């Protein structure tokens, strides 16, 4: 089918501060969509919020599993993707 695939994006800490959201439904431009391209896609949805700086230092999880090599992970739609900013002390 040509339905655009959607994913759920969960924002934590600085990511939720930047976007003003905790959760978002994001339509993928194409599938399969490389997780490594998701940051720039989200930045285009929230320009000028500082989200880009948060994503640059964040790690990703997909369906509650950490992804350490985003280029090897491709989203097909229906996934839950969490943005996990670095844990800062203090």
Tab-separated table of N, CA and C in Angstrom:
chain	number	residue	atom	x	y	z
A	1	UNK	N	0.847	-1.195	0.000
A	1	UNK	CA	0.000	0.000	0.000
A	1	UNK	C	0.877	1.238	0.000
A	2	UNK	N	0.332	2.371	-0.453
A	2	UNK	CA	1.136	3.596	-0.469
A	2	UNK	C	0.905	4.430	0.777
A	3	UNK	N	0.292	3.863	1.804
A	3	UNK	CA	0.113	4.647	3.017
A	3	UNK	C	1.463	5.048	3.552
A	4	UNK	N	1.564	6.310	3.950
A	4	UNK	CA	2.794	6.765	4.569
A	4	UNK	C	2.944	6.066	5.903
A	5	UNK	N	4.135	5.599	6.167
A	5	UNK	CA	4.388	4.908	7.428
A	5	UNK	C	4.577	5.924	8.538
A	6	UNK	N	4.059	5.600	9.702
A	6	UNK	CA	4.191	6.480	10.850
A	6	UNK	C	4.927	5.747	11.970
A	7	UNK	N	5.704	6.512	12.717
A	7	UNK	CA	6.359	5.987	13.909
A	7	UNK	C	5.975	6.864	15.093
A	8	UNK	N	6.120	6.333	16.279
A	8	UNK	CA	5.949	7.118	17.496
A	8	UNK	C	7.328	7.515	17.986
A	9	UNK	N	7.511	8.809	18.251
A	9	UNK	CA	8.789	9.288	18.773
A	9	UNK	C	8.561	9.760	20.198
A	10	UNK	N	9.379	9.269	21.121
A	10	UNK	CA	9.308	9.672	22.520
A	10	UNK	C	10.474	10.605	22.811
A	11	UNK	N	10.160	11.746	23.430
A	11	UNK	CA	11.184	12.748	23.748
A	11	UNK	C	11.426	12.753	25.250
A	12	UNK	N	12.688	12.735	25.642
A	12	UNK	CA	13.036	12.803	27.054
A	12	UNK	C	13.929	14.011	27.300
A	13	UNK	N	13.896	14.509	28.534
A	13	UNK	CA	14.828	15.534	28.995
A	13	UNK	C	14.911	16.687	28.001
A	14	UNK	N	16.127	16.977	27.510
A	14	UNK	CA	16.307	18.132	26.639
A	14	UNK	C	15.510	18.056	25.353
A	15	UNK	N	15.246	16.841	24.889
A	15	UNK	CA	14.475	16.698	23.650
A	15	UNK	C	13.025	17.137	23.862
A	16	UNK	N	12.465	16.810	25.029
A	16	UNK	CA	11.086	17.253	25.276
A	16	UNK	C	11.046	18.745	25.567
A	17	UNK	N	12.100	19.277	26.181
A	17	UNK	CA	12.161	20.723	26.401
A	17	UNK	C	12.192	21.460	25.066
A	18	UNK	N	12.984	20.949	24.125
A	18	UNK	CA	13.135	21.616	22.828
A	18	UNK	C	11.835	21.578	22.037
A	19	UNK	N	11.162	20.428	22.049
A	19	UNK	CA	9.985	20.276	21.199
A	19	UNK	C	8.710	20.688	21.905
A	20	UNK	N	8.748	20.741	23.243
A	20	UNK	CA	7.529	21.005	23.997
A	20	UNK	C	6.598	19.806	24.026
A	21	UNK	N	7.117	18.636	23.679
A	21	UNK	CA	6.298	17.431	23.634
A	21	UNK	C	7.016	16.291	24.339
A	22	UNK	N	6.242	15.319	24.738
A	22	UNK	CA	6.816	14.084	25.258
A	22	UNK	C	6.698	12.967	24.238
A	23	UNK	N	5.752	13.117	23.329
A	23	UNK	CA	5.485	12.049	22.377
A	23	UNK	C	4.974	12.689	21.095
A	24	UNK	N	5.243	12.057	19.991
A	24	UNK	CA	4.903	12.613	18.687
A	24	UNK	C	4.654	11.456	17.733
A	25	UNK	N	3.740	11.643	16.815
A	25	UNK	CA	3.591	10.698	15.717
A	25	UNK	C	4.213	11.339	14.487
A	26	UNK	N	5.216	10.688	13.938
A	26	UNK	CA	5.997	11.247	12.836
A	26	UNK	C	5.808	10.377	11.610
A	27	UNK	N	5.511	11.014	10.483
A	27	UNK	CA	5.377	10.291	9.220
A	27	UNK	C	6.743	10.176	8.560
A	28	UNK	N	7.121	8.974	8.201
A	28	UNK	CA	8.402	8.761	7.524
A	28	UNK	C	8.296	9.191	6.072
A	29	UNK	N	9.317	9.882	5.551
A	29	UNK	CA	9.281	10.317	4.153
A	29	UNK	C	9.258	9.143	3.186
A	30	UNK	N	9.820	8.010	3.606
A	30	UNK	CA	9.860	6.820	2.752
A	30	UNK	C	10.132	5.643	3.663
A	31	UNK	N	9.854	4.440	3.175
A	31	UNK	CA	10.257	3.260	3.930
A	31	UNK	C	10.947	2.289	2.987
A	32	UNK	N	11.910	1.518	3.483
A	32	UNK	CA	12.447	1.659	4.834
A	32	UNK	C	13.256	2.949	4.972
A	33	UNK	N	13.220	3.524	6.159
A	33	UNK	CA	13.855	4.812	6.416
A	33	UNK	C	14.992	4.595	7.410
A	34	UNK	N	16.215	4.990	7.051
A	34	UNK	CA	17.335	4.740	7.952
A	34	UNK	C	17.234	5.580	9.219
A	35	UNK	N	17.433	4.940	10.359
A	35	UNK	CA	17.409	5.671	11.620
A	35	UNK	C	18.436	6.790	11.620
A	36	UNK	N	19.529	6.600	10.889
A	36	UNK	CA	20.570	7.626	10.843
A	36	UNK	C	20.089	8.915	10.184
A	37	UNK	N	18.987	8.854	9.441
A	37	UNK	CA	18.436	10.057	8.805
A	37	UNK	C	17.313	10.682	9.618
A	38	UNK	N	16.923	10.039	10.721
A	38	UNK	CA	15.769	10.528	11.462
A	38	UNK	C	16.059	11.862	12.143
A	39	UNK	N	17.299	12.057	12.618
A	39	UNK	CA	17.621	13.309	13.299
A	39	UNK	C	17.361	14.506	12.391
A	40	UNK	N	17.853	14.457	11.152
A	40	UNK	CA	17.659	15.607	10.272
A	40	UNK	C	16.190	15.774	9.917
A	41	UNK	N	15.451	14.677	9.842
A	41	UNK	CA	14.017	14.763	9.577
A	41	UNK	C	13.308	15.451	10.741
A	42	UNK	N	13.628	15.062	11.967
A	42	UNK	CA	13.006	15.699	13.130
A	42	UNK	C	13.418	17.156	13.239
A	43	UNK	N	14.680	17.456	12.916
A	43	UNK	CA	15.128	18.849	12.968
A	43	UNK	C	14.338	19.715	12.001
A	44	UNK	N	13.947	19.140	10.864
A	44	UNK	CA	13.174	19.912	9.890
A	44	UNK	C	11.753	20.162	10.383
A	45	UNK	N	11.279	19.296	11.306
A	45	UNK	CA	9.942	19.489	11.860
A	45	UNK	C	9.945	20.506	13.002
A	46	UNK	N	11.091	20.654	13.660
A	46	UNK	CA	11.209	21.563	14.810
A	46	UNK	C	12.398	22.500	14.605
A	47	UNK	N	12.346	23.322	13.549
A	47	UNK	CA	13.496	24.184	13.269
A	47	UNK	C	13.672	25.245	14.353
A	48	UNK	N	14.912	25.556	14.656
A	48	UNK	CA	15.201	26.657	15.562
A	48	UNK	C	14.871	26.399	17.021
A	49	UNK	N	14.644	25.128	17.393
A	49	UNK	CA	14.275	24.833	18.769
A	49	UNK	C	15.466	24.392	19.603
A	50	UNK	N	16.599	24.147	18.956
A	50	UNK	CA	17.733	23.571	19.670
A	50	UNK	C	17.691	22.058	19.686
A	51	UNK	N	16.669	21.481	19.060
A	51	UNK	CA	16.584	20.021	19.022
A	51	UNK	C	17.810	19.413	18.347
A	52	UNK	N	18.335	20.116	17.339
A	52	UNK	CA	19.491	19.573	16.619
A	52	UNK	C	20.670	19.332	17.563
A	53	UNK	N	20.863	20.259	18.517
A	53	UNK	CA	21.980	20.096	19.449
A	53	UNK	C	21.734	18.914	20.382
A	54	UNK	N	20.483	18.721	20.784
A	54	UNK	CA	20.150	17.588	21.646
A	54	UNK	C	20.392	16.284	20.897
A	55	UNK	N	19.917	16.208	19.661
A	55	UNK	CA	20.026	14.958	18.901
A	55	UNK	C	21.475	14.612	18.603
A	56	UNK	N	22.312	15.639	18.478
A	56	UNK	CA	23.718	15.392	18.140
A	56	UNK	C	24.414	14.587	19.223
A	57	UNK	N	23.920	14.676	20.458
A	57	UNK	CA	24.581	13.978	21.556
A	57	UNK	C	23.725	12.854	22.128
A	58	UNK	N	22.568	12.607	21.526
A	58	UNK	CA	21.654	11.615	22.071
A	58	UNK	C	21.887	10.242	21.468
A	59	UNK	N	21.373	9.229	22.155
A	59	UNK	CA	21.317	7.891	21.588
A	59	UNK	C	19.854	7.561	21.313
A	60	UNK	N	19.639	6.522	20.536
A	60	UNK	CA	18.312	6.135	20.106
A	60	UNK	C	17.959	4.771	20.663
A	61	UNK	N	16.688	4.564	20.934
A	61	UNK	CA	16.209	3.201	21.125
A	61	UNK	C	15.009	2.993	20.210
A	62	UNK	N	14.876	1.778	19.722
A	62	UNK	CA	13.755	1.401	18.866
A	62	UNK	C	13.057	0.226	19.528
A	63	UNK	N	11.772	0.410	19.798
A	63	UNK	CA	11.004	-0.621	20.514
A	63	UNK	C	11.734	-1.073	21.774
A	64	UNK	N	12.236	-0.073	22.511
A	64	UNK	CA	12.869	-0.274	23.817
A	64	UNK	C	14.194	-1.022	23.747
A	65	UNK	N	14.792	-1.080	22.558
A	65	UNK	CA	16.133	-1.652	22.438
A	65	UNK	C	17.087	-0.572	21.962
A	66	UNK	N	18.202	-0.425	22.671
A	66	UNK	CA	19.180	0.583	22.292
A	66	UNK	C	19.755	0.269	20.908
A	67	UNK	N	19.961	1.321	20.125
A	67	UNK	CA	20.556	1.169	18.800
A	67	UNK	C	21.860	1.952	18.797
A	68	UNK	N	22.967	1.249	18.658
A	68	UNK	CA	24.272	1.895	18.700
A	68	UNK	C	24.820	2.184	17.304
A	69	UNK	N	24.240	1.569	16.292
A	69	UNK	CA	24.674	1.810	14.911
A	69	UNK	C	23.447	2.215	14.097
A	70	UNK	N	23.055	3.510	14.196
A	70	UNK	CA	21.804	3.921	13.533
A	70	UNK	C	21.775	3.634	12.036
A	71	UNK	N	22.952	3.635	11.387
A	71	UNK	CA	22.967	3.409	9.941
A	71	UNK	C	22.499	2.008	9.587
A	72	UNK	N	22.571	1.086	10.541
A	72	UNK	CA	22.189	-0.292	10.240
A	72	UNK	C	20.723	-0.552	10.561
A	73	UNK	N	20.042	0.432	11.119
A	73	UNK	CA	18.650	0.245	11.536
A	73	UNK	C	17.740	0.973	10.568
A	74	UNK	N	16.772	0.258	10.006
A	74	UNK	CA	15.833	0.878	9.079
A	74	UNK	C	14.412	0.750	9.620
A	75	UNK	N	13.721	1.874	9.637
A	75	UNK	CA	12.358	1.934	10.163
A	75	UNK	C	11.373	1.637	9.051
A	76	UNK	N	10.397	0.801	9.354
A	76	UNK	CA	9.398	0.430	8.356
A	76	UNK	C	8.028	1.004	8.687
A	77	UNK	N	7.917	1.647	9.839
A	77	UNK	CA	6.624	2.150	10.283
A	77	UNK	C	6.107	1.298	11.421
A	78	UNK	N	5.486	1.941	12.395
A	78	UNK	CA	4.936	1.239	13.533
A	78	UNK	C	5.880	1.139	14.720
A	79	UNK	N	7.132	1.533	14.519
A	79	UNK	CA	8.076	1.440	15.625
A	79	UNK	C	7.849	2.565	16.637
A	80	UNK	N	8.349	2.311	17.851
A	80	UNK	CA	8.425	3.345	18.872
A	80	UNK	C	9.892	3.698	19.033
A	81	UNK	N	10.225	4.941	18.715
A	81	UNK	CA	11.611	5.399	18.750
A	81	UNK	C	11.746	6.398	19.888
A	82	UNK	N	12.706	6.150	20.772
A	82	UNK	CA	12.939	7.077	21.885
A	82	UNK	C	14.270	7.782	21.685
A	83	UNK	N	14.275	9.066	22.012
A	83	UNK	CA	15.500	9.879	21.976
A	83	UNK	C	15.999	9.973	23.404
A	84	UNK	N	17.192	9.471	23.641
A	84	UNK	CA	17.719	9.384	24.996
A	84	UNK	C	18.924	10.304	25.127
A	85	UNK	N	18.717	11.499	25.667
A	85	UNK	CA	19.823	12.433	25.822
A	85	UNK	C	20.834	11.895	26.826
A	86	UNK	N	22.067	12.372	26.740
A	86	UNK	CA	23.070	11.916	27.692
A	86	UNK	C	22.654	12.296	29.108
A	87	UNK	N	22.927	11.424	30.041
A	87	UNK	CA	22.593	11.708	31.426
A	87	UNK	C	23.649	12.627	31.984
A	88	UNK	N	23.226	13.788	32.463
A	88	UNK	CA	24.174	14.738	32.994
A	88	UNK	C	24.152	14.706	34.508
A	89	UNK	N	25.288	14.838	35.096
A	89	UNK	CA	25.359	14.876	36.553
A	89	UNK	C	24.875	16.205	37.089
A	90	UNK	N	24.612	16.260	38.405
A	90	UNK	CA	24.183	17.523	38.995
A	90	UNK	C	22.764	17.556	39.070
